[in-house]
C-alpha cells in the first residue's frame, strides 16, 4: 500500500505555526480519541516549547470509552493537562475555560503580581488535518458573540474569538502534519478517515479493518453484519458482500462496494465505538 504525503506543505505550515505561536500563551492540541498517538504531531513538543499545553481528546463519541479514560491517564502521567470533548455537539467544552485558567495559572499569578488585571489568556488550536479544529472553532464562534478585531502592531491580520472575559482564541488553527515516516500511523489515519481515500487502496484497508475487528471488536462486527467472522479476512469480506447484497452483473460479488461500505461504516462509528490504539500496547 502506498500512502503519499505532502512534505511541501509542511514547511509552510511549520513557518506559519512558528509565527502564530509567538502570539499565544497556550497551545490547545486536538487529537483523535480513536488514535491519539497516530493523530499527534511529532514535533509539537519542540514547536510549543515554553508554552502552556492542553491536549484534548476529540471525537470521543466515536471512541471506546474505556480506552479514552486510559488515554487521559496516559497524558496526565506524562505531565499534560487533558480533557475529552465532542467538538461537533460541544460536549465537554464548558469545562474548558476553568481548565485553561488552571493550565495557565502561573501566567495569571505573574500578571497579578505585576498589577496586570484582566489580560485575557490567548489560545490557539492546533492539530493534524481532520482532527476537528474547524468544528471546534465554529462551535465556539456560534456560542460567542464577540469577535475581537485586529490588534494593531501586535496581531496584525489575525482575528481573535473571545470565549469569555478571560480567554481569547486565534480564529485560524495551526495545521500540523502527522508522523509521516511511520507506515502504521498512515494506515491508522486512513482507517479513521484522516487521509484522503483516493490515495489508498480501499480493498486492502477493508481487510485490515476486518483483521483489527476480529482481534478486538469481533462481537460488534458480527452483530452489525449478522455474519460470523472467518479465519481469512477476504472470506469475511465475501460474507459481508453477500449480507449487504454487494453484487456485480452476473451475481459476482462486488468487493469494492463491500470495502467502501465497511470503510464508511467504520469511520462513522456505525459498527460501534472503536479505539485503534491503546496506551498499554
Ligand atoms: P480540521 O479542521 O481539523 O481539518 O477538521 P474538521 O473540523 O473539518 O472536522 C473533520 C470532520 O470531523 C468533520 O466531518 C467534522 O464534522 C468531524 N468532527 C469534528 N469533531 C467531531 C466530534 O467530536 N465528533 C464527531 N463525530 N465528528 C467530529 P465531515 O465528515 O468533514 O463533515 P460532517 O460529517 O460533519 O458534515
PDB file of C-alpha atoms and ligand atoms in Angstrom:
ATOM      1  CA  UNK A   1       0.000   0.000   0.000  1.00  0.00           C
ATOM      2  CA  UNK A   2       1.363   3.355  -0.927  1.00  0.00           C
ATOM      3  CA  UNK A   3       0.406   6.288   1.226  1.00  0.00           C
ATOM      4  CA  UNK A   4       1.545   9.591  -0.152  1.00  0.00           C
ATOM      5  CA  UNK A   5       2.321  12.554   1.996  1.00  0.00           C
ATOM      6  CA  UNK A   6       2.862  16.147   1.073  1.00  0.00           C
ATOM      7  CA  UNK A   7       6.085  17.378   2.619  1.00  0.00           C
ATOM      8  CA  UNK A   8       5.910  20.572   0.559  1.00  0.00           C
ATOM      9  CA  UNK A   9       3.003  21.836   2.631  1.00  0.00           C
ATOM     10  CA  UNK A  10       4.828  21.089   5.832  1.00  0.00           C
ATOM     11  CA  UNK A  11       7.469  23.750   5.507  1.00  0.00           C
ATOM     12  CA  UNK A  12       4.863  26.460   5.042  1.00  0.00           C
ATOM     13  CA  UNK A  13       2.652  25.087   7.822  1.00  0.00           C
ATOM     14  CA  UNK A  14       5.600  24.994  10.176  1.00  0.00           C
ATOM     15  CA  UNK A  15       6.581  28.569   9.412  1.00  0.00           C
ATOM     16  CA  UNK A  16       3.030  29.884   9.878  1.00  0.00           C
ATOM     17  CA  UNK A  17       2.745  27.965  13.095  1.00  0.00           C
ATOM     18  CA  UNK A  18       6.045  29.330  14.413  1.00  0.00           C
ATOM     19  CA  UNK A  19       4.835  32.866  13.761  1.00  0.00           C
ATOM     20  CA  UNK A  20       1.394  32.367  15.267  1.00  0.00           C
ATOM     21  CA  UNK A  21       2.720  30.611  18.305  1.00  0.00           C
ATOM     22  CA  UNK A  22       4.600  33.750  19.330  1.00  0.00           C
ATOM     23  CA  UNK A  23       1.255  35.467  19.895  1.00  0.00           C
ATOM     24  CA  UNK A  24      -0.242  32.963  22.259  1.00  0.00           C
ATOM     25  CA  UNK A  25       0.047  31.683  25.814  1.00  0.00           C
ATOM     26  CA  UNK A  26      -1.419  28.222  25.464  1.00  0.00           C
ATOM     27  CA  UNK A  27      -1.353  25.605  22.724  1.00  0.00           C
ATOM     28  CA  UNK A  28      -4.528  23.537  22.657  1.00  0.00           C
ATOM     29  CA  UNK A  29      -3.755  20.379  20.776  1.00  0.00           C
ATOM     30  CA  UNK A  30      -6.587  18.310  19.354  1.00  0.00           C
ATOM     31  CA  UNK A  31      -6.045  14.599  18.835  1.00  0.00           C
ATOM     32  CA  UNK A  32      -8.492  11.962  17.632  1.00  0.00           C
ATOM     33  CA  UNK A  33      -9.540   9.839  20.610  1.00  0.00           C
ATOM     34  CA  UNK A  34      -9.670   6.785  18.333  1.00  0.00           C
ATOM     35  CA  UNK A  35      -5.941   7.008  17.622  1.00  0.00           C
ATOM     36  CA  UNK A  36      -4.398   9.570  19.984  1.00  0.00           C
ATOM     37  CA  UNK A  37      -0.759   8.829  19.178  1.00  0.00           C
ATOM     38  CA  UNK A  38      -1.086   8.452  15.421  1.00  0.00           C
ATOM     39  CA  UNK A  39      -3.055  11.704  15.231  1.00  0.00           C
ATOM     40  CA  UNK A  40      -0.401  13.595  17.192  1.00  0.00           C
ATOM     41  CA  UNK A  41       2.205  15.735  15.515  1.00  0.00           C
ATOM     42  CA  UNK A  42       5.754  14.507  16.190  1.00  0.00           C
ATOM     43  CA  UNK A  43       7.301  17.981  16.524  1.00  0.00           C
ATOM     44  CA  UNK A  44       4.741  19.641  18.741  1.00  0.00           C
ATOM     45  CA  UNK A  45       6.922  19.461  21.868  1.00  0.00           C
ATOM     46  CA  UNK A  46       9.574  21.411  20.023  1.00  0.00           C
ATOM     47  CA  UNK A  47       7.187  23.852  18.325  1.00  0.00           C
ATOM     48  CA  UNK A  48       5.282  24.574  21.504  1.00  0.00           C
ATOM     49  CA  UNK A  49       8.171  24.694  23.921  1.00  0.00           C
ATOM     50  CA  UNK A  50       7.840  27.376  26.585  1.00  0.00           C
ATOM     51  CA  UNK A  51       4.067  27.463  26.032  1.00  0.00           C
ATOM     52  CA  UNK A  52       1.357  26.133  28.261  1.00  0.00           C
ATOM     53  CA  UNK A  53      -0.146  22.968  26.838  1.00  0.00           C
ATOM     54  CA  UNK A  54      -3.502  21.262  26.825  1.00  0.00           C
ATOM     55  CA  UNK A  55      -4.274  18.043  24.964  1.00  0.00           C
ATOM     56  CA  UNK A  56      -7.906  17.492  24.001  1.00  0.00           C
ATOM     57  CA  UNK A  57      -9.148  14.057  23.045  1.00  0.00           C
ATOM     58  CA  UNK A  58     -11.739  14.906  20.407  1.00  0.00           C
ATOM     59  CA  UNK A  59     -14.410  12.729  18.749  1.00  0.00           C
ATOM     60  CA  UNK A  60     -14.922  10.814  21.968  1.00  0.00           C
ATOM     61  CA  UNK A  61     -18.436   9.969  20.754  1.00  0.00           C
ATOM     62  CA  UNK A  62     -16.845   7.559  18.271  1.00  0.00           C
ATOM     63  CA  UNK A  63     -14.133   6.159  20.554  1.00  0.00           C
ATOM     64  CA  UNK A  64     -14.247   3.313  23.052  1.00  0.00           C
ATOM     65  CA  UNK A  65     -14.831   4.910  26.472  1.00  0.00           C
ATOM     66  CA  UNK A  66     -12.606   2.599  28.479  1.00  0.00           C
ATOM     67  CA  UNK A  67      -9.618   3.478  26.309  1.00  0.00           C
ATOM     68  CA  UNK A  68     -10.427   7.169  26.248  1.00  0.00           C
ATOM     69  CA  UNK A  69     -10.098   7.044  30.025  1.00  0.00           C
ATOM     70  CA  UNK A  70      -6.818   5.151  29.672  1.00  0.00           C
ATOM     71  CA  UNK A  71      -5.514   7.796  27.264  1.00  0.00           C
ATOM     72  CA  UNK A  72      -6.494  10.583  29.622  1.00  0.00           C
ATOM     73  CA  UNK A  73      -4.494   8.877  32.346  1.00  0.00           C
ATOM     74  CA  UNK A  74      -1.608   8.333  29.964  1.00  0.00           C
ATOM     75  CA  UNK A  75      -1.314  12.017  29.055  1.00  0.00           C
ATOM     76  CA  UNK A  76      -1.779  13.081  32.682  1.00  0.00           C
ATOM     77  CA  UNK A  77       1.024  10.735  33.702  1.00  0.00           C
ATOM     78  CA  UNK A  78       3.202  12.452  31.131  1.00  0.00           C
ATOM     79  CA  UNK A  79       2.511  15.757  32.865  1.00  0.00           C
ATOM     80  CA  UNK A  80      -0.038  17.199  30.428  1.00  0.00           C
ATOM     81  CA  UNK A  81      -3.390  18.689  31.198  1.00  0.00           C
ATOM     82  CA  UNK A  82      -6.024  16.878  29.219  1.00  0.00           C
ATOM     83  CA  UNK A  83      -9.780  16.601  28.660  1.00  0.00           C
ATOM     84  CA  UNK A  84     -12.209  14.756  26.423  1.00  0.00           C
ATOM     85  CA  UNK A  85     -14.595  16.560  24.103  1.00  0.00           C
ATOM     86  CA  UNK A  86     -17.027  16.213  21.232  1.00  0.00           C
ATOM     87  CA  UNK A  87     -16.421  19.304  19.137  1.00  0.00           C
ATOM     88  CA  UNK A  88     -19.452  18.516  16.988  1.00  0.00           C
ATOM     89  CA  UNK A  89     -22.000  18.683  19.804  1.00  0.00           C
ATOM     90  CA  UNK A  90     -19.950  20.841  22.142  1.00  0.00           C
ATOM     91  CA  UNK A  91     -19.994  18.197  24.858  1.00  0.00           C
ATOM     92  CA  UNK A  92     -17.207  18.703  27.371  1.00  0.00           C
ATOM     93  CA  UNK A  93     -16.421  22.197  26.149  1.00  0.00           C
ATOM     94  CA  UNK A  94     -17.947  24.111  29.036  1.00  0.00           C
ATOM     95  CA  UNK A  95     -15.287  22.848  31.392  1.00  0.00           C
ATOM     96  CA  UNK A  96     -12.539  24.170  29.138  1.00  0.00           C
ATOM     97  CA  UNK A  97     -12.377  27.751  30.401  1.00  0.00           C
ATOM     98  CA  UNK A  98     -11.638  26.817  34.011  1.00  0.00           C
ATOM     99  CA  UNK A  99      -9.231  24.191  32.751  1.00  0.00           C
ATOM    100  CA  UNK A 100      -7.383  26.684  30.530  1.00  0.00           C
ATOM    101  CA  UNK A 101      -7.109  29.001  33.513  1.00  0.00           C
ATOM    102  CA  UNK A 102      -5.724  26.193  35.601  1.00  0.00           C
ATOM    103  CA  UNK A 103      -3.144  25.336  32.927  1.00  0.00           C
ATOM    104  CA  UNK A 104      -2.103  28.998  32.738  1.00  0.00           C
ATOM    105  CA  UNK A 105      -2.187  29.585  36.497  1.00  0.00           C
ATOM    106  CA  UNK A 106       1.489  30.602  36.539  1.00  0.00           C
ATOM    107  CA  UNK A 107       0.886  33.341  33.959  1.00  0.00           C
ATOM    108  CA  UNK A 108      -2.204  34.614  35.754  1.00  0.00           C
ATOM    109  CA  UNK A 109      -0.280  34.805  39.021  1.00  0.00           C
ATOM    110  CA  UNK A 110       2.615  36.574  37.323  1.00  0.00           C
ATOM    111  CA  UNK A 111       0.249  39.126  35.746  1.00  0.00           C
ATOM    112  CA  UNK A 112      -1.413  39.699  39.090  1.00  0.00           C
ATOM    113  CA  UNK A 113       1.911  40.367  40.824  1.00  0.00           C
ATOM    114  CA  UNK A 114       2.741  42.936  38.176  1.00  0.00           C
ATOM    115  CA  UNK A 115      -0.610  44.589  38.644  1.00  0.00           C
ATOM    116  CA  UNK A 116      -1.897  43.453  35.252  1.00  0.00           C
ATOM    117  CA  UNK A 117      -5.521  42.537  35.643  1.00  0.00           C
ATOM    118  CA  UNK A 118      -7.966  41.087  33.135  1.00  0.00           C
ATOM    119  CA  UNK A 119      -5.467  40.429  30.389  1.00  0.00           C
ATOM    120  CA  UNK A 120      -7.034  37.521  28.539  1.00  0.00           C
ATOM    121  CA  UNK A 121      -5.220  34.277  28.018  1.00  0.00           C
ATOM    122  CA  UNK A 122      -4.507  33.809  24.323  1.00  0.00           C
ATOM    123  CA  UNK A 123      -5.037  30.342  22.957  1.00  0.00           C
ATOM    124  CA  UNK A 124      -4.508  28.568  19.668  1.00  0.00           C
ATOM    125  CA  UNK A 125      -5.954  25.323  18.368  1.00  0.00           C
ATOM    126  CA  UNK A 126      -3.515  23.005  16.641  1.00  0.00           C
ATOM    127  CA  UNK A 127      -3.689  19.537  15.159  1.00  0.00           C
ATOM    128  CA  UNK A 128      -3.257  17.378  12.093  1.00  0.00           C
ATOM    129  CA  UNK A 129      -5.893  17.599   9.305  1.00  0.00           C
ATOM    130  CA  UNK A 130      -9.380  16.296  10.064  1.00  0.00           C
ATOM    131  CA  UNK A 131      -8.961  16.121  13.782  1.00  0.00           C
ATOM    132  CA  UNK A 132     -11.800  18.624  14.276  1.00  0.00           C
ATOM    133  CA  UNK A 133     -10.080  22.008  14.563  1.00  0.00           C
ATOM    134  CA  UNK A 134     -12.575  23.979  12.442  1.00  0.00           C
ATOM    135  CA  UNK A 135     -15.514  22.266  14.100  1.00  0.00           C
ATOM    136  CA  UNK A 136     -14.102  23.238  17.478  1.00  0.00           C
ATOM    137  CA  UNK A 137     -13.592  26.876  16.479  1.00  0.00           C
ATOM    138  CA  UNK A 138     -17.021  27.098  14.800  1.00  0.00           C
ATOM    139  CA  UNK A 139     -18.651  25.730  17.859  1.00  0.00           C
ATOM    140  CA  UNK A 140     -17.086  28.461  19.961  1.00  0.00           C
ATOM    141  CA  UNK A 141     -17.839  31.167  17.406  1.00  0.00           C
ATOM    142  CA  UNK A 142     -21.516  30.217  17.414  1.00  0.00           C
ATOM    143  CA  UNK A 143     -21.649  30.425  21.158  1.00  0.00           C
ATOM    144  CA  UNK A 144     -19.802  33.670  21.470  1.00  0.00           C
ATOM    145  CA  UNK A 145     -20.992  36.947  20.035  1.00  0.00           C
ATOM    146  CA  UNK A 146     -17.764  38.826  20.416  1.00  0.00           C
ATOM    147  CA  UNK A 147     -15.210  38.610  17.675  1.00  0.00           C
ATOM    148  CA  UNK A 148     -12.231  40.628  18.654  1.00  0.00           C
ATOM    149  CA  UNK A 149     -10.740  42.556  15.758  1.00  0.00           C
ATOM    150  CA  UNK A 150      -7.165  43.133  14.834  1.00  0.00           C
ATOM    151  CA  UNK A 151      -4.818  44.405  17.455  1.00  0.00           C
ATOM    152  CA  UNK A 152      -2.638  46.993  15.723  1.00  0.00           C
ATOM    153  CA  UNK A 153       1.037  46.258  15.976  1.00  0.00           C
ATOM    154  CA  UNK A 154       0.744  43.040  17.847  1.00  0.00           C
ATOM    155  CA  UNK A 155      -1.623  40.785  15.984  1.00  0.00           C
ATOM    156  CA  UNK A 156      -1.801  42.272  12.528  1.00  0.00           C
ATOM    157  CA  UNK A 157      -4.147  40.325  10.284  1.00  0.00           C
ATOM    158  CA  UNK A 158      -5.187  37.946  13.000  1.00  0.00           C
ATOM    159  CA  UNK A 159      -8.703  37.542  14.282  1.00  0.00           C
ATOM    160  CA  UNK A 160      -9.404  36.557  17.824  1.00  0.00           C
ATOM    161  CA  UNK A 161     -12.551  34.985  19.134  1.00  0.00           C
ATOM    162  CA  UNK A 162     -13.358  35.945  22.660  1.00  0.00           C
ATOM    163  CA  UNK A 163     -14.572  32.883  24.509  1.00  0.00           C
ATOM    164  CA  UNK A 164     -15.293  34.864  27.637  1.00  0.00           C
ATOM    165  CA  UNK A 165     -13.607  37.612  29.551  1.00  0.00           C
ATOM    166  CA  UNK A 166     -10.584  35.514  30.342  1.00  0.00           C
ATOM    167  CA  UNK A 167      -9.814  33.574  27.152  1.00  0.00           C
ATOM    168  CA  UNK A 168      -9.292  34.550  23.521  1.00  0.00           C
ATOM    169  CA  UNK A 169      -8.842  32.055  20.721  1.00  0.00           C
ATOM    170  CA  UNK A 170      -6.975  32.654  17.470  1.00  0.00           C
ATOM    171  CA  UNK A 171      -9.560  32.050  14.748  1.00  0.00           C
ATOM    172  CA  UNK A 172      -7.190  30.178  12.413  1.00  0.00           C
ATOM    173  CA  UNK A 173      -5.967  26.845  13.666  1.00  0.00           C
ATOM    174  CA  UNK A 174      -2.415  25.607  13.314  1.00  0.00           C
ATOM    175  CA  UNK A 175      -2.327  22.748  10.848  1.00  0.00           C
ATOM    176  CA  UNK A 176       0.282  20.166  11.650  1.00  0.00           C
ATOM    177  CA  UNK A 177       1.482  17.025   9.928  1.00  0.00           C
ATOM    178  CA  UNK A 178       1.348  13.506  11.304  1.00  0.00           C
ATOM    179  CA  UNK A 179       4.263  11.111  11.731  1.00  0.00           C
ATOM    180  CA  UNK A 180       4.509  10.558   8.007  1.00  0.00           C
ATOM    181  CA  UNK A 181       7.550   8.304   8.133  1.00  0.00           C
ATOM    182  CA  UNK A 182       5.630   5.618  10.000  1.00  0.00           C
ATOM    183  CA  UNK A 183       3.542   3.414   7.714  1.00  0.00           C
ATOM    184  CA  UNK A 184       1.458   2.059  10.609  1.00  0.00           C
ATOM    185  CA  UNK A 185       0.472   5.595  11.552  1.00  0.00           C
ATOM    186  CA  UNK A 186      -0.618   6.210   7.961  1.00  0.00           C
ATOM    187  CA  UNK A 187      -2.748   3.093   7.971  1.00  0.00           C
ATOM    188  CA  UNK A 188      -4.476   4.025  11.231  1.00  0.00           C
ATOM    189  CA  UNK A 189      -5.171   7.536   9.975  1.00  0.00           C
ATOM    190  CA  UNK A 190      -6.567   6.089   6.764  1.00  0.00           C
ATOM    191  CA  UNK A 191      -8.783   3.767   8.782  1.00  0.00           C
ATOM    192  CA  UNK A 192     -10.327   6.665  10.716  1.00  0.00           C
ATOM    193  CA  UNK A 193     -10.586   8.760   7.555  1.00  0.00           C
ATOM    194  CA  UNK A 194      -7.939  11.378   8.208  1.00  0.00           C
ATOM    195  CA  UNK A 195      -6.164  10.674   4.964  1.00  0.00           C
ATOM    196  CA  UNK A 196      -7.817  11.126   1.601  1.00  0.00           C
ATOM    197  CA  UNK A 197      -9.365   7.983   0.304  1.00  0.00           C
ATOM    198  CA  UNK A 198      -8.247   8.154  -3.292  1.00  0.00           C
ATOM    199  CA  UNK A 199      -4.581   7.754  -2.441  1.00  0.00           C
ATOM    200  CA  UNK A 200      -5.270   4.473  -0.705  1.00  0.00           C
ATOM    201  CA  UNK A 201      -6.203   1.003  -1.728  1.00  0.00           C
ATOM    202  CA  UNK A 202      -9.687   0.645  -0.286  1.00  0.00           C
ATOM    203  CA  UNK A 203      -9.753  -3.138  -0.554  1.00  0.00           C
ATOM    204  CA  UNK A 204      -6.592  -3.591   1.455  1.00  0.00           C
ATOM    205  CA  UNK A 205      -7.760  -1.127   4.058  1.00  0.00           C
ATOM    206  CA  UNK A 206     -11.026  -3.030   4.431  1.00  0.00           C
ATOM    207  CA  UNK A 207      -9.099  -6.253   5.052  1.00  0.00           C
ATOM    208  CA  UNK A 208      -7.036  -4.551   7.737  1.00  0.00           C
ATOM    209  CA  UNK A 209     -10.175  -3.275   9.409  1.00  0.00           C
ATOM    210  CA  UNK A 210     -11.591  -6.792   9.381  1.00  0.00           C
ATOM    211  CA  UNK A 211      -8.412  -8.192  10.954  1.00  0.00           C
ATOM    212  CA  UNK A 212      -8.425  -5.499  13.601  1.00  0.00           C
ATOM    213  CA  UNK A 213     -12.117  -6.038  14.367  1.00  0.00           C
ATOM    214  CA  UNK A 214     -11.643  -9.787  14.617  1.00  0.00           C
ATOM    215  CA  UNK A 215      -8.980  -9.405  17.276  1.00  0.00           C
ATOM    216  CA  UNK A 216     -10.512  -6.518  19.181  1.00  0.00           C
ATOM    217  CA  UNK A 217     -14.209  -5.995  18.476  1.00  0.00           C
ATOM    218  CA  UNK A 218     -15.423  -9.255  16.990  1.00  0.00           C
ATOM    219  CA  UNK A 219     -18.840  -9.078  18.633  1.00  0.00           C
ATOM    220  CA  UNK A 220     -19.550  -5.579  17.373  1.00  0.00           C
ATOM    221  CA  UNK A 221     -18.718  -6.629  13.837  1.00  0.00           C
ATOM    222  CA  UNK A 222     -20.752  -9.819  13.926  1.00  0.00           C
ATOM    223  CA  UNK A 223     -23.734  -8.015  15.435  1.00  0.00           C
ATOM    224  CA  UNK A 224     -23.631  -5.286  12.842  1.00  0.00           C
ATOM    225  CA  UNK A 225     -23.489  -7.541   9.794  1.00  0.00           C
ATOM    226  CA  UNK A 226     -25.171 -10.652  11.142  1.00  0.00           C
ATOM    227  CA  UNK A 227     -22.304 -12.864   9.993  1.00  0.00           C
ATOM    228  CA  UNK A 228     -19.630 -14.984  11.634  1.00  0.00           C
ATOM    229  CA  UNK A 229     -16.090 -13.724  11.122  1.00  0.00           C
ATOM    230  CA  UNK A 230     -13.975 -16.158   9.128  1.00  0.00           C
ATOM    231  CA  UNK A 231     -10.319 -17.133   9.587  1.00  0.00           C
ATOM    232  CA  UNK A 232      -9.330 -15.207   6.481  1.00  0.00           C
ATOM    233  CA  UNK A 233     -10.267 -11.535   6.206  1.00  0.00           C
ATOM    234  CA  UNK A 234     -11.056 -11.953   2.496  1.00  0.00           C
ATOM    235  CA  UNK A 235     -13.641 -14.627   3.357  1.00  0.00           C
ATOM    236  CA  UNK A 236     -15.257 -12.303   5.897  1.00  0.00           C
ATOM    237  CA  UNK A 237     -15.388  -9.574   3.258  1.00  0.00           C
ATOM    238  CA  UNK A 238     -17.127 -12.012   0.928  1.00  0.00           C
ATOM    239  CA  UNK A 239     -19.674 -12.790   3.652  1.00  0.00           C
ATOM    240  CA  UNK A 240     -20.231  -9.084   4.174  1.00  0.00           C
ATOM    241  CA  UNK A 241     -20.726  -8.575   0.429  1.00  0.00           C
ATOM    242  CA  UNK A 242     -23.404 -11.275   0.470  1.00  0.00           C
ATOM    243  CA  UNK A 243     -25.063  -9.896   3.620  1.00  0.00           C
ATOM    244  CA  UNK A 244     -25.226  -6.404   2.134  1.00  0.00           C
ATOM    245  CA  UNK A 245     -26.059  -7.504  -1.364  1.00  0.00           C
ATOM    246  CA  UNK A 246     -22.939  -6.033  -2.947  1.00  0.00           C
ATOM    247  CA  UNK A 247     -23.118  -7.738  -6.329  1.00  0.00           C
ATOM    248  CA  UNK A 248     -21.861  -7.135  -9.846  1.00  0.00           C
ATOM    249  CA  UNK A 249     -23.703  -8.070 -13.003  1.00  0.00           C
ATOM    250  CA  UNK A 250     -23.974 -11.836 -13.261  1.00  0.00           C
ATOM    251  CA  UNK A 251     -24.121 -12.180  -9.475  1.00  0.00           C
ATOM    252  CA  UNK A 252     -20.371 -11.992  -8.814  1.00  0.00           C
ATOM    253  CA  UNK A 253     -19.525 -10.325  -5.512  1.00  0.00           C
ATOM    254  CA  UNK A 254     -18.643  -6.648  -5.637  1.00  0.00           C
ATOM    255  CA  UNK A 255     -15.661  -6.464  -3.277  1.00  0.00           C
ATOM    256  CA  UNK A 256     -15.037  -2.797  -3.987  1.00  0.00           C
ATOM    257  CA  UNK A 257     -18.532  -1.853  -2.948  1.00  0.00           C
ATOM    258  CA  UNK A 258     -18.337  -4.030   0.160  1.00  0.00           C
ATOM    259  CA  UNK A 259     -14.976  -2.492   1.074  1.00  0.00           C
ATOM    260  CA  UNK A 260     -16.297   1.040   0.649  1.00  0.00           C
ATOM    261  CA  UNK A 261     -19.336   0.250   2.721  1.00  0.00           C
ATOM    262  CA  UNK A 262     -17.240  -1.206   5.522  1.00  0.00           C
ATOM    263  CA  UNK A 263     -14.828   1.702   5.459  1.00  0.00           C
ATOM    264  CA  UNK A 264     -17.607   4.262   5.608  1.00  0.00           C
ATOM    265  CA  UNK A 265     -19.364   2.497   8.473  1.00  0.00           C
ATOM    266  CA  UNK A 266     -16.137   2.017  10.397  1.00  0.00           C
ATOM    267  CA  UNK A 267     -15.147   5.669  10.033  1.00  0.00           C
ATOM    268  CA  UNK A 268     -18.515   6.911  11.179  1.00  0.00           C
ATOM    269  CA  UNK A 269     -18.699   4.546  14.146  1.00  0.00           C
ATOM    270  CA  UNK A 270     -21.765   2.828  12.742  1.00  0.00           C
ATOM    271  CA  UNK A 271     -20.285  -0.541  13.677  1.00  0.00           C
ATOM    272  CA  UNK A 272     -19.670   0.795  17.149  1.00  0.00           C
ATOM    273  CA  UNK A 273     -17.327   2.939  19.190  1.00  0.00           C
ATOM    274  CA  UNK A 274     -13.807   1.842  18.424  1.00  0.00           C
ATOM    275  CA  UNK A 275     -10.313   2.822  19.542  1.00  0.00           C
ATOM    276  CA  UNK A 276      -7.422   1.719  17.361  1.00  0.00           C
ATOM    277  CA  UNK A 277      -4.581   2.464  19.754  1.00  0.00           C
ATOM    278  CA  UNK A 278      -4.223   1.618  23.394  1.00  0.00           C
ATOM    279  CA  UNK A 279      -1.684   3.087  25.741  1.00  0.00           C
ATOM    280  CA  UNK A 280      -0.619  -0.335  27.070  1.00  0.00           C
ATOM    281  CA  UNK A 281       0.111  -1.814  23.635  1.00  0.00           C
TER     282      UNK A 281
HETATM  283  P1  LIG B   1      -9.995  20.029  10.765  1.00  0.00           P
HETATM  284  O1  LIG B   1     -10.422  21.462  10.823  1.00  0.00           O
HETATM  285  O2  LIG B   1      -9.098  19.661  11.914  1.00  0.00           O
HETATM  286  O3  LIG B   1      -9.396  19.618   9.469  1.00  0.00           O
HETATM  287  O4  LIG B   1     -11.282  19.109  10.971  1.00  0.00           O
HETATM  288  P2  LIG B   1     -12.835  19.489  10.794  1.00  0.00           P
HETATM  289  O5  LIG B   1     -13.253  20.436  11.850  1.00  0.00           O
HETATM  290  O6  LIG B   1     -13.082  19.845   9.379  1.00  0.00           O
HETATM  291  O7  LIG B   1     -13.509  18.074  11.115  1.00  0.00           O
HETATM  292  C1  LIG B   1     -13.319  16.931  10.302  1.00  0.00           C
HETATM  293  C2  LIG B   1     -14.540  16.048  10.389  1.00  0.00           C
HETATM  294  O8  LIG B   1     -14.682  15.558  11.727  1.00  0.00           O
HETATM  295  C3  LIG B   1     -15.852  16.757  10.078  1.00  0.00           C
HETATM  296  O9  LIG B   1     -16.684  15.803   9.459  1.00  0.00           O
HETATM  297  C4  LIG B   1     -16.411  17.079  11.464  1.00  0.00           C
HETATM  298  O10 LIG B   1     -17.809  17.217  11.478  1.00  0.00           O
HETATM  299  C5  LIG B   1     -15.984  15.842  12.223  1.00  0.00           C
HETATM  300  N1  LIG B   1     -15.879  16.057  13.681  1.00  0.00           N
HETATM  301  C6  LIG B   1     -15.166  17.010  14.341  1.00  0.00           C
HETATM  302  N2  LIG B   1     -15.274  16.847  15.665  1.00  0.00           N
HETATM  303  C7  LIG B   1     -16.064  15.774  15.858  1.00  0.00           C
HETATM  304  C8  LIG B   1     -16.529  15.090  17.031  1.00  0.00           C
HETATM  305  O11 LIG B   1     -16.209  15.411  18.174  1.00  0.00           O
HETATM  306  N3  LIG B   1     -17.338  14.002  16.808  1.00  0.00           N
HETATM  307  C9  LIG B   1     -17.680  13.587  15.560  1.00  0.00           C
HETATM  308  N4  LIG B   1     -18.464  12.510  15.454  1.00  0.00           N
HETATM  309  N5  LIG B   1     -17.252  14.200  14.451  1.00  0.00           N
HETATM  310  C10 LIG B   1     -16.444  15.276  14.605  1.00  0.00           C
HETATM  311  P3  LIG B   1     -17.020  15.828   7.940  1.00  0.00           P
HETATM  312  O12 LIG B   1     -17.330  14.449   7.554  1.00  0.00           O
HETATM  313  O13 LIG B   1     -15.932  16.537   7.197  1.00  0.00           O
HETATM  314  O14 LIG B   1     -18.269  16.709   7.859  1.00  0.00           O
HETATM  315  P4  LIG B   1     -19.703  16.422   8.502  1.00  0.00           P
HETATM  316  O15 LIG B   1     -19.881  14.922   8.514  1.00  0.00           O
HETATM  317  O16 LIG B   1     -19.721  16.999   9.856  1.00  0.00           O
HETATM  318  O17 LIG B   1     -20.598  17.118   7.553  1.00  0.00           O
END
